[in-house]
Structures are given as structure tokens and as C-alpha cells.
XYZ file of N, CA and C in Angstrom:
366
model
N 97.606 109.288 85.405
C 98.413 108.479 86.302
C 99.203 109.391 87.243
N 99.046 109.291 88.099
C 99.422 110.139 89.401
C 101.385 109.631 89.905
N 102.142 110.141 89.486
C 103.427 109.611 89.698
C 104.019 110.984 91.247
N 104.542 110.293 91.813
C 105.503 110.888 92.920
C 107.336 110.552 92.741
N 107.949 111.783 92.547
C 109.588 111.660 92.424
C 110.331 112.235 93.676
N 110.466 111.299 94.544
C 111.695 111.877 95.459
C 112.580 112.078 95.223
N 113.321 113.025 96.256
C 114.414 113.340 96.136
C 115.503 113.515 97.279
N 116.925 114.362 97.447
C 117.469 114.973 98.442
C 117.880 113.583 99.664
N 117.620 111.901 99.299
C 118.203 111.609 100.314
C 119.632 111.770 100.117
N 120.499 110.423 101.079
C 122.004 110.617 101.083
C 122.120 110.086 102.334
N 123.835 110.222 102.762
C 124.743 110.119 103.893
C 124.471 111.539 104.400
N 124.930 111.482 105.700
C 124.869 112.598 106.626
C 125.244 112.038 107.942
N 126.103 112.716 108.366
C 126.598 113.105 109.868
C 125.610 112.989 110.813
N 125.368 112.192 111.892
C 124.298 112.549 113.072
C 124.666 114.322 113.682
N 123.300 114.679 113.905
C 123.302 116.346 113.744
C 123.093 116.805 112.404
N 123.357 116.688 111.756
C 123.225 117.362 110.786
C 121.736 117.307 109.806
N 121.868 117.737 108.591
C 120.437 118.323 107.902
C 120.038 117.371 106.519
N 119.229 117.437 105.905
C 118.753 117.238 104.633
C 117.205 117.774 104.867
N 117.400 117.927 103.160
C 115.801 118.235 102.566
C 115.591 117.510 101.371
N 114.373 117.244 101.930
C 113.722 115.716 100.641
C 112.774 116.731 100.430
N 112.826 116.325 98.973
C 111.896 117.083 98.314
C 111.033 115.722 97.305
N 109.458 116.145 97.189
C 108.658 114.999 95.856
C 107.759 116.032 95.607
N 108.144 115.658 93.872
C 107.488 116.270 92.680
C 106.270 115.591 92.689
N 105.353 116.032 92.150
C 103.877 115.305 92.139
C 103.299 115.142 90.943
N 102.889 114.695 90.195
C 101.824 114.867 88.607
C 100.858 113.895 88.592
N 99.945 114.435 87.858
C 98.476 113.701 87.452
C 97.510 113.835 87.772
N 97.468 114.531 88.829
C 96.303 115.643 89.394
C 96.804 116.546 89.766
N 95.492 117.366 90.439
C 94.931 118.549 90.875
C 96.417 118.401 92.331
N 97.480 118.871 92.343
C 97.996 119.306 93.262
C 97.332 119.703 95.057
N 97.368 120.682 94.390
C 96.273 121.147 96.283
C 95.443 120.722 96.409
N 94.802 119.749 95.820
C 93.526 119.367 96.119
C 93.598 118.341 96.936
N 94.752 117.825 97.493
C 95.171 116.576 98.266
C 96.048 116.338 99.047
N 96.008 116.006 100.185
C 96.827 116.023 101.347
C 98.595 115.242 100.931
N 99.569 115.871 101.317
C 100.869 114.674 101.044
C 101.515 114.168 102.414
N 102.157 113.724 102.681
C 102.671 112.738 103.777
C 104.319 112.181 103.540
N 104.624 112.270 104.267
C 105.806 111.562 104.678
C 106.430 110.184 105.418
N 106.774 109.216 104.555
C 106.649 108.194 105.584
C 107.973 107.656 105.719
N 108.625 106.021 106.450
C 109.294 106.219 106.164
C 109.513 104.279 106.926
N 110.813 104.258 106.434
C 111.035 102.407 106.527
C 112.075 102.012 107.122
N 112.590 101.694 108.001
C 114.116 101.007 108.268
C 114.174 99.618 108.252
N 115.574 99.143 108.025
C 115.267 98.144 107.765
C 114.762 97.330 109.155
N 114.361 95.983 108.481
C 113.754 95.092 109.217
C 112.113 95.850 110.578
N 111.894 96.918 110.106
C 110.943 97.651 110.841
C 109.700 97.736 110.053
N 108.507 97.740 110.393
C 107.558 98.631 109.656
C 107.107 100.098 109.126
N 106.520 99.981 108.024
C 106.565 101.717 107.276
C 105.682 102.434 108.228
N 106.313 103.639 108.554
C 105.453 104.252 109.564
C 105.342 106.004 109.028
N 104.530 106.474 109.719
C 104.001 107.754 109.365
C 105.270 108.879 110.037
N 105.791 109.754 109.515
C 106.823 111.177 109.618
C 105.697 112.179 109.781
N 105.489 112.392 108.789
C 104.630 114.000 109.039
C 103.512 114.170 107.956
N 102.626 114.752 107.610
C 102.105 115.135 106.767
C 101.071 116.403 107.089
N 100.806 117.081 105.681
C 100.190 118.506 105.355
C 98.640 118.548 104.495
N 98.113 119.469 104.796
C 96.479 119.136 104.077
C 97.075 120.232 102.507
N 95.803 119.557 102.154
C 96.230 120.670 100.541
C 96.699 122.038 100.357
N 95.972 122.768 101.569
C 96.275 124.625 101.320
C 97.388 124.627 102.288
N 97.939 123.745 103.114
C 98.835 124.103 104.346
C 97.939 124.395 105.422
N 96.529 123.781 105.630
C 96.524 124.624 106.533
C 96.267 123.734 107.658
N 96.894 122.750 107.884
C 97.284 121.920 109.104
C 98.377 121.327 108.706
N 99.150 120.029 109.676
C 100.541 119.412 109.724
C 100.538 118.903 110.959
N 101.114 117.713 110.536
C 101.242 117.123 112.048
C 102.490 116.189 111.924
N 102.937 115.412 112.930
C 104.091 115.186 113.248
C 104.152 113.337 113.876
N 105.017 112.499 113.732
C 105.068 111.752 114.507
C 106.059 112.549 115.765
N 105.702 111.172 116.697
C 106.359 112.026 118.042
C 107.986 112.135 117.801
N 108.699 111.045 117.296
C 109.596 111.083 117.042
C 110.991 112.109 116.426
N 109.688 113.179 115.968
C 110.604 113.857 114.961
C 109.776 115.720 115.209
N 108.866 115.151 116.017
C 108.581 116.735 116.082
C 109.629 117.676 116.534
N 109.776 118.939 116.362
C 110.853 119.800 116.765
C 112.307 119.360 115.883
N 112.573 118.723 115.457
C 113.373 118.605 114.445
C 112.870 118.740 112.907
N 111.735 117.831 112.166
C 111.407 117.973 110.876
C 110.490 119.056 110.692
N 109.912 119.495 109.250
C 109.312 120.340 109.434
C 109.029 120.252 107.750
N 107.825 120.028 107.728
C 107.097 119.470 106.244
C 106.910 121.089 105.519
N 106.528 120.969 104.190
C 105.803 122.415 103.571
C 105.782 121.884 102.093
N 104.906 122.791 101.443
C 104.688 122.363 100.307
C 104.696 123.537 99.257
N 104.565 123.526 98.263
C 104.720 124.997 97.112
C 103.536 124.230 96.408
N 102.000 124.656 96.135
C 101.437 124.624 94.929
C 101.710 124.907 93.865
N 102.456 125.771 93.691
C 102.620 126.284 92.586
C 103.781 125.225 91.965
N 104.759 124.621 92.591
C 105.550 124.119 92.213
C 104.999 122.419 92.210
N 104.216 122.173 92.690
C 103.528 120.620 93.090
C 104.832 119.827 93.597
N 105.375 120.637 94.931
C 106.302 119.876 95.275
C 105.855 119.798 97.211
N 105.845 118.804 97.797
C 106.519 118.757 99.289
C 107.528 118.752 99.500
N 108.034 119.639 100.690
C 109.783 119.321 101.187
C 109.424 118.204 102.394
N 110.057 117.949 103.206
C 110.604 117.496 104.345
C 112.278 117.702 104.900
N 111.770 118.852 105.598
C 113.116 119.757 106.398
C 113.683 118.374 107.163
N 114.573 117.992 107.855
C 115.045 117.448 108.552
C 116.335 117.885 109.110
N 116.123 118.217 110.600
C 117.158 118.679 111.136
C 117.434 118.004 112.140
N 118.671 118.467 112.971
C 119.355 117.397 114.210
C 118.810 115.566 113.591
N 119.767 115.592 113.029
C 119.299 114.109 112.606
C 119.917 113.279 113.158
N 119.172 112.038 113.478
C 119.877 110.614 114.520
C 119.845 109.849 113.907
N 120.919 108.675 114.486
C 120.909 107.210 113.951
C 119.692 106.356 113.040
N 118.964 106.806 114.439
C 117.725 106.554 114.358
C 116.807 106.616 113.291
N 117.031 108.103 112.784
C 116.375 108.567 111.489
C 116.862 107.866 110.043
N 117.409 106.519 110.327
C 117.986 105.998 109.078
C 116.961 105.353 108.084
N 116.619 105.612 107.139
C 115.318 104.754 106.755
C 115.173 105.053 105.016
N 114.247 104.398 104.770
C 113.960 104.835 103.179
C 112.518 105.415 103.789
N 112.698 106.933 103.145
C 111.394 107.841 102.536
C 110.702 107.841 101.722
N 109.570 107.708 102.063
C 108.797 107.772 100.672
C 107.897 108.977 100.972
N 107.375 109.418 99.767
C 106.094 110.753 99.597
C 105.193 109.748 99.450
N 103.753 110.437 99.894
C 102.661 109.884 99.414
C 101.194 110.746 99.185
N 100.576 110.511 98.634
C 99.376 111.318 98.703
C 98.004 111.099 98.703
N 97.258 111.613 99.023
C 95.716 110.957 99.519
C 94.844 111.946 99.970
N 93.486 111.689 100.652
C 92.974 112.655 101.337
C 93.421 113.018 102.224
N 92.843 114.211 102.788
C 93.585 114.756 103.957
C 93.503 113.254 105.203
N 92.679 112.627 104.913
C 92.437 111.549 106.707
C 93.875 110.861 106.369
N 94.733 110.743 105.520
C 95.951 110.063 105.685
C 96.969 110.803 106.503
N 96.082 111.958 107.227
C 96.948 112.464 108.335
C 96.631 112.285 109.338
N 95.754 110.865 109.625
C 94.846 110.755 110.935
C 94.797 109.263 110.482
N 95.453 108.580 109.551
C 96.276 107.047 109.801
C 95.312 106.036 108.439
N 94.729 107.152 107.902
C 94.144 106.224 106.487
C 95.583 106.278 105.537
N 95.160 105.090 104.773
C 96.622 104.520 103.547
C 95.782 105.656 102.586
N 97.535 106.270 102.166
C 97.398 107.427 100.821
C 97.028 106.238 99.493
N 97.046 106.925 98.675
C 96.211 106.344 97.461
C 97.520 106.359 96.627
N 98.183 107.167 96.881
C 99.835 106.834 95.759
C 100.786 106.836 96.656
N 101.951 106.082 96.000
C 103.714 106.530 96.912
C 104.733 106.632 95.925
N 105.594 107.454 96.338
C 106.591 107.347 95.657
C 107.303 106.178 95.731
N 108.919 106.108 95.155
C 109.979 104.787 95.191
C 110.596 104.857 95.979
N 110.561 105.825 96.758
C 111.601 106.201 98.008
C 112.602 106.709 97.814
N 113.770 107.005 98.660
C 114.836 108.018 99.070
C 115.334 107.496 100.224
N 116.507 107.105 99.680
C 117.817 106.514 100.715
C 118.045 107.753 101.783
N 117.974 107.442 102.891
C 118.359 108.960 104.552
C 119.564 107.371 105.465
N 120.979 107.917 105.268
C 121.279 107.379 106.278
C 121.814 107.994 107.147
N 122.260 107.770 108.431
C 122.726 108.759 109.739
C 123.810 108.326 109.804
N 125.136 108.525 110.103
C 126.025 108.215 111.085
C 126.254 108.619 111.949
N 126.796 107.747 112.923
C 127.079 108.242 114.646
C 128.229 108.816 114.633
């Protein structure tokens, strides 16, 4: 059974930082792309960023490029999600997810985490 544990949301200052971090178990770690997504209310869940198994691509919604900045530790079976200069905007519940790599090109991951409270203030 493949479980995902977020972490690192919270309150935060507009400008300012967090790092979400999700633990992974039940498989093969690198063998599978992870993703970042994310929910506000009354909006639909939409795609943040996601990474292929070895790191060796990443991509971005437009929204957040140049501010976030995904990475992962095999060894640790963890993804971060850097988040910097953070906006109002960026208020949402996070979730991890994981799948083949095409869930970085808009296929649904095969697991998600429970999410992670990110709120902004102005």
C-alpha cells in the first residue's frame, strides 16, 4: 500500500518561505515520478510542479515558476517543495502525489497524499 505524508504547511507572511516536504512508502521510490498539487478554496485542484524519478526533469506551473522549486532525496523517499516570495494567492491545501512520469504532462497520479494547510497573509 503506497501511503504519502505531508508536511511543513502553516501561516506565513506574504513574501515569505516554507518547505513542504512528503514521505513516500510502498514502493520502489525512484522508480516514479512525484508532483505537487494544490486546492483553494472554492477552486479546482490544479498542478504546482512536479519531478521524474532520477531528477532528471521538473517542470512548473506558470504561476509559481521562479519562486518554487521542487527536489527530491532517494535515498530519503522524500519530495520537498521550496516555496519562496509567497502570495495571497498561494493559499491552498497541498497535496503530494505520485505516478508515472506523464503526470508531469497532465495524466492523474495513481496516489495522493491528505494534504497540507499553506496560508498567505497580506
Amino acid at each position: 500500500q503506497v501511503q504519502l505524508v505531508e508536511s511543513g504547511g502553516g501561516l506565513v507572511q506574504a513574501g515569505g518561505s516554507l518547505r513542504l516536504s512528503c514521505v513516500a512508502s510502498g514502493r520502489t521510490f525512484s522508480s516514479y515520478a512525484m508532483a505537487w498539487f494544490r486546492q483553494a478554496p472554492g477552486k479546482e485542484r490544479e498542478f504546482v510542479s512536479g519531478i521524474t524519478g532520477l531528477s532528471e526533469y521538473s517542470n512548473y506551473a506558470d504561476s509559481v515558476k521562479g519562486r518554487f522549486t521542487i527536489s527530491r532525496d532517494n535515498a530519503e523517499n522524500t519530495v520537498y517543495l521550496q516555496m519562496n516570495s509567497l502570495k495571497p494567492e498561494d493559499t491552498a491545501v497541498y497535496y503530494c502525489a505520485t505516478g508515472w512520469a506523464s503526470i508531469l504532462a497532465g495524466d492523474l497520479p495513481d496516489y495522493w497524499g491528505q494534504g497540507t494547510q499553506v496560508t498567505v497573509s497580506s
